[in-house]
Amino acid sequence: MAIFQSDHVKGIKDVPYPAVAGMVCAARFAMSVPANFALNDIFELAVIPAGCRVVDIVAFDCDDLDSNGTPTLSLDVGIMSGEAGDPNQSRTCGAEFVAGATIGRTGGVVEPSIVTAFRTGRANIQRAIGVKVAAAAATPQAGTIGLTVLYAAE
């Protein structure tokens, strides 16, 4: 298992912070996925600033990452353990927002359909939203994934 980090997670790109409590920020996060990804790999994609909670995931979008004629790829989208950017490779990724998405088989967009997506709490640390390879691709190929996140300070 490997963890691949986006430019936002690495601190190369800034993450906006709400100006006042209750204010909602929208941020778009995207990253390239290498062709050598494997089962249980995690793409640490988005950052939830400290003191904020996710209000909504507008869309999770993904290129075709499995070029096989009978694709098998599925992806989970959720909050990662630990602090965003932590290099510890034993961190985990939940499925609070999307579980078992098959959009990586042909490319597409999906919105959250799990109640936990709308019930995340705030934390005192900067957290990350990850995309986990829940079922391996039959023939992995490179592409791009993206996530548009709405979050608010509390």
mmCIF file of C-alpha atoms in Angstrom:
data_model
loop_
_atom_site.group_PDB
_atom_site.id
_atom_site.type_symbol
_atom_site.label_atom_id
_atom_site.label_comp_id
_atom_site.label_asym_id
_atom_site.label_seq_id
_atom_site.Cartn_x
_atom_site.Cartn_y
_atom_site.Cartn_z
ATOM 1 C CA MET A 1 0.000 0.000 0.000
ATOM 2 C CA ALA A 2 1.167 3.508 -0.839
ATOM 3 C CA ILE A 3 -0.157 6.983 -0.121
ATOM 4 C CA PHE A 4 0.070 9.522 -2.960
ATOM 5 C CA GLN A 5 -0.382 13.184 -1.959
ATOM 6 C CA SER A 6 -1.880 16.098 -3.887
ATOM 7 C CA ASP A 7 -0.240 19.533 -4.112
ATOM 8 C CA HIS A 8 -2.785 20.874 -1.591
ATOM 9 C CA VAL A 9 -1.813 18.193 0.927
ATOM 10 C CA LYS A 10 1.903 18.872 0.347
ATOM 11 C CA GLY A 11 1.341 22.605 0.964
ATOM 12 C CA ILE A 12 2.319 23.582 -2.593
ATOM 13 C CA LYS A 13 -1.182 24.984 -3.221
ATOM 14 C CA ASP A 14 -3.096 27.022 -0.639
ATOM 15 C CA VAL A 15 -6.324 25.828 0.977
ATOM 16 C CA PRO A 16 -8.820 28.643 1.672
ATOM 17 C CA TYR A 17 -10.128 29.138 5.206
ATOM 18 C CA PRO A 18 -13.592 30.543 6.013
ATOM 19 C CA ALA A 19 -13.431 34.169 7.230
ATOM 20 C CA VAL A 20 -16.000 33.686 10.022
ATOM 21 C CA ALA A 21 -17.759 30.841 11.847
ATOM 22 C CA GLY A 22 -20.597 29.405 9.799
ATOM 23 C CA MET A 23 -19.198 30.712 6.521
ATOM 24 C CA VAL A 24 -18.923 28.047 3.820
ATOM 25 C CA CYS A 25 -15.866 27.761 1.582
ATOM 26 C CA ALA A 26 -15.800 25.817 -1.660
ATOM 27 C CA ALA A 27 -12.512 24.310 -2.789
ATOM 28 C CA ARG A 28 -11.611 22.217 -5.803
ATOM 29 C CA PHE A 29 -8.938 19.559 -5.320
ATOM 30 C CA ALA A 30 -7.445 17.469 -8.133
ATOM 31 C CA MET A 31 -4.435 15.264 -8.692
ATOM 32 C CA SER A 32 -2.851 12.921 -11.189
ATOM 33 C CA VAL A 33 -3.050 9.193 -10.553
ATOM 34 C CA PRO A 34 -0.024 7.165 -11.689
ATOM 35 C CA ALA A 35 -0.497 4.046 -13.810
ATOM 36 C CA ASN A 36 1.202 1.871 -11.195
ATOM 37 C CA PHE A 37 -1.482 2.233 -8.484
ATOM 38 C CA ALA A 38 -2.609 -0.912 -6.700
ATOM 39 C CA LEU A 39 -5.147 -2.359 -4.271
ATOM 40 C CA ASN A 40 -5.379 -0.400 -0.974
ATOM 41 C CA ASP A 41 -3.371 2.548 -2.295
ATOM 42 C CA ILE A 42 -4.690 5.902 -1.074
ATOM 43 C CA PHE A 43 -4.724 9.206 -2.938
ATOM 44 C CA GLU A 44 -4.610 11.904 -0.240
ATOM 45 C CA LEU A 45 -6.555 14.432 -2.258
ATOM 46 C CA ALA A 46 -8.289 17.159 -0.237
ATOM 47 C CA VAL A 47 -7.647 19.117 2.952
ATOM 48 C CA ILE A 48 -10.220 19.927 5.630
ATOM 49 C CA PRO A 49 -8.773 22.882 7.571
ATOM 50 C CA ALA A 50 -8.554 22.640 11.366
ATOM 51 C CA GLY A 51 -11.761 23.820 13.036
ATOM 52 C CA CYS A 52 -13.873 23.052 9.951
ATOM 53 C CA ARG A 53 -16.382 20.364 9.061
ATOM 54 C CA VAL A 54 -17.441 19.145 5.635
ATOM 55 C CA VAL A 55 -20.857 20.489 4.633
ATOM 56 C CA ASP A 56 -21.078 18.752 1.248
ATOM 57 C CA ILE A 57 -19.088 17.051 -1.462
ATOM 58 C CA VAL A 58 -20.426 18.552 -4.665
ATOM 59 C CA ALA A 59 -18.852 15.949 -6.923
ATOM 60 C CA PHE A 60 -16.168 13.277 -7.068
ATOM 61 C CA ASP A 61 -14.912 13.005 -10.631
ATOM 62 C CA CYS A 62 -12.555 10.478 -12.122
ATOM 63 C CA ASP A 63 -11.000 9.596 -15.463
ATOM 64 C CA ASP A 64 -11.085 6.052 -16.798
ATOM 65 C CA LEU A 65 -8.412 4.422 -14.616
ATOM 66 C CA ASP A 66 -9.062 0.795 -15.649
ATOM 67 C CA SER A 67 -8.574 0.194 -19.382
ATOM 68 C CA ASN A 68 -9.473 -3.500 -19.315
ATOM 69 C CA GLY A 69 -12.445 -4.719 -21.366
ATOM 70 C CA THR A 70 -13.844 -6.097 -18.106
ATOM 71 C CA PRO A 71 -12.832 -3.427 -15.550
ATOM 72 C CA THR A 72 -12.868 -4.222 -11.835
ATOM 73 C CA LEU A 73 -11.789 -0.963 -10.139
ATOM 74 C CA SER A 74 -13.802 0.484 -7.256
ATOM 75 C CA LEU A 75 -12.971 3.472 -5.066
ATOM 76 C CA ASP A 76 -13.928 4.712 -1.598
ATOM 77 C CA VAL A 77 -13.841 8.390 -0.594
ATOM 78 C CA GLY A 78 -13.518 9.281 3.072
ATOM 79 C CA ILE A 79 -11.676 10.990 5.874
ATOM 80 C CA MET A 80 -8.140 9.766 6.488
ATOM 81 C CA SER A 81 -6.674 9.003 9.882
ATOM 82 C CA GLY A 82 -4.050 11.333 11.334
ATOM 83 C CA GLU A 83 -3.174 14.832 10.220
ATOM 84 C CA ALA A 84 -3.195 15.917 6.579
ATOM 85 C CA GLY A 85 0.237 15.538 5.004
ATOM 86 C CA ASP A 86 1.572 13.114 7.619
ATOM 87 C CA PRO A 87 4.014 10.840 5.733
ATOM 88 C CA ASN A 88 3.117 7.792 7.887
ATOM 89 C CA GLN A 89 2.241 5.080 5.348
ATOM 90 C CA SER A 90 0.062 3.209 7.867
ATOM 91 C CA ARG A 91 -2.693 5.850 7.779
ATOM 92 C CA THR A 92 -6.158 4.663 6.803
ATOM 93 C CA CYS A 93 -9.002 6.020 4.677
ATOM 94 C CA GLY A 94 -12.707 5.720 5.453
ATOM 95 C CA ALA A 95 -15.713 5.690 3.135
ATOM 96 C CA GLU A 96 -17.852 8.419 4.727
ATOM 97 C CA PHE A 97 -18.591 10.150 1.418
ATOM 98 C CA VAL A 98 -18.567 7.468 -1.292
ATOM 99 C CA ALA A 99 -18.294 3.684 -0.961
ATOM 100 C CA GLY A 100 -17.489 1.313 -3.810
ATOM 101 C CA ALA A 101 -17.681 3.871 -6.633
ATOM 102 C CA THR A 102 -17.176 2.274 -10.040
ATOM 103 C CA ILE A 103 -16.719 5.533 -11.985
ATOM 104 C CA GLY A 104 -13.010 4.781 -12.390
ATOM 105 C CA ARG A 105 -13.930 1.940 -14.763
ATOM 106 C CA THR A 106 -15.036 4.267 -17.551
ATOM 107 C CA GLY A 107 -14.694 7.776 -16.133
ATOM 108 C CA GLY A 108 -17.498 9.800 -14.628
ATOM 109 C CA VAL A 109 -18.891 11.759 -11.714
ATOM 110 C CA VAL A 110 -20.630 10.683 -8.520
ATOM 111 C CA GLU A 111 -22.124 12.555 -5.584
ATOM 112 C CA PRO A 112 -22.259 11.298 -1.988
ATOM 113 C CA SER A 113 -25.156 8.972 -1.261
ATOM 114 C CA ILE A 114 -24.260 7.971 2.298
ATOM 115 C CA VAL A 115 -25.772 9.762 5.289
ATOM 116 C CA THR A 116 -22.363 9.986 6.991
ATOM 117 C CA ALA A 117 -21.298 12.413 4.234
ATOM 118 C CA PHE A 118 -23.470 15.060 5.835
ATOM 119 C CA ARG A 119 -22.644 14.296 9.455
ATOM 120 C CA THR A 120 -18.916 14.816 9.713
ATOM 121 C CA GLY A 121 -17.677 16.812 12.674
ATOM 122 C CA ARG A 122 -14.950 19.377 13.122
ATOM 123 C CA ALA A 123 -11.483 18.535 14.411
ATOM 124 C CA ASN A 124 -8.706 20.588 15.959
ATOM 125 C CA ILE A 125 -6.218 19.285 13.395
ATOM 126 C CA GLN A 126 -6.043 19.658 9.632
ATOM 127 C CA ARG A 127 -7.497 16.449 8.178
ATOM 128 C CA ALA A 128 -7.472 14.970 4.707
ATOM 129 C CA ILE A 129 -10.025 13.380 2.431
ATOM 130 C CA GLY A 130 -8.620 10.390 0.637
ATOM 131 C CA VAL A 131 -9.599 8.144 -2.243
ATOM 132 C CA LYS A 132 -8.812 4.492 -1.549
ATOM 133 C CA VAL A 133 -8.503 1.740 -4.139
ATOM 134 C CA ALA A 134 -11.096 -0.649 -2.655
ATOM 135 C CA ALA A 135 -10.988 -3.155 -5.524
ATOM 136 C CA ALA A 136 -7.943 -3.354 -7.789
ATOM 137 C CA ALA A 137 -8.064 -2.298 -11.424
ATOM 138 C CA ALA A 138 -7.804 -5.136 -13.927
ATOM 139 C CA THR A 139 -5.534 -2.937 -16.075
ATOM 140 C CA PRO A 140 -4.586 0.270 -14.241
ATOM 141 C CA GLN A 141 -3.862 3.385 -16.255
ATOM 142 C CA ALA A 142 -2.941 6.951 -15.371
ATOM 143 C CA GLY A 143 -5.549 9.673 -15.113
ATOM 144 C CA THR A 144 -6.918 12.452 -12.947
ATOM 145 C CA ILE A 145 -9.264 12.470 -9.978
ATOM 146 C CA GLY A 146 -10.984 15.492 -8.510
ATOM 147 C CA LEU A 147 -13.180 16.495 -5.609
ATOM 148 C CA THR A 148 -15.151 19.671 -4.957
ATOM 149 C CA VAL A 149 -15.642 20.163 -1.223
ATOM 150 C CA LEU A 150 -17.799 22.620 0.726
ATOM 151 C CA TYR A 151 -16.708 23.116 4.327
ATOM 152 C CA ALA A 152 -17.498 25.533 7.135
ATOM 153 C CA ALA A 153 -15.704 26.836 10.202
ATOM 154 C CA GLU A 154 -17.390 26.119 13.516
#
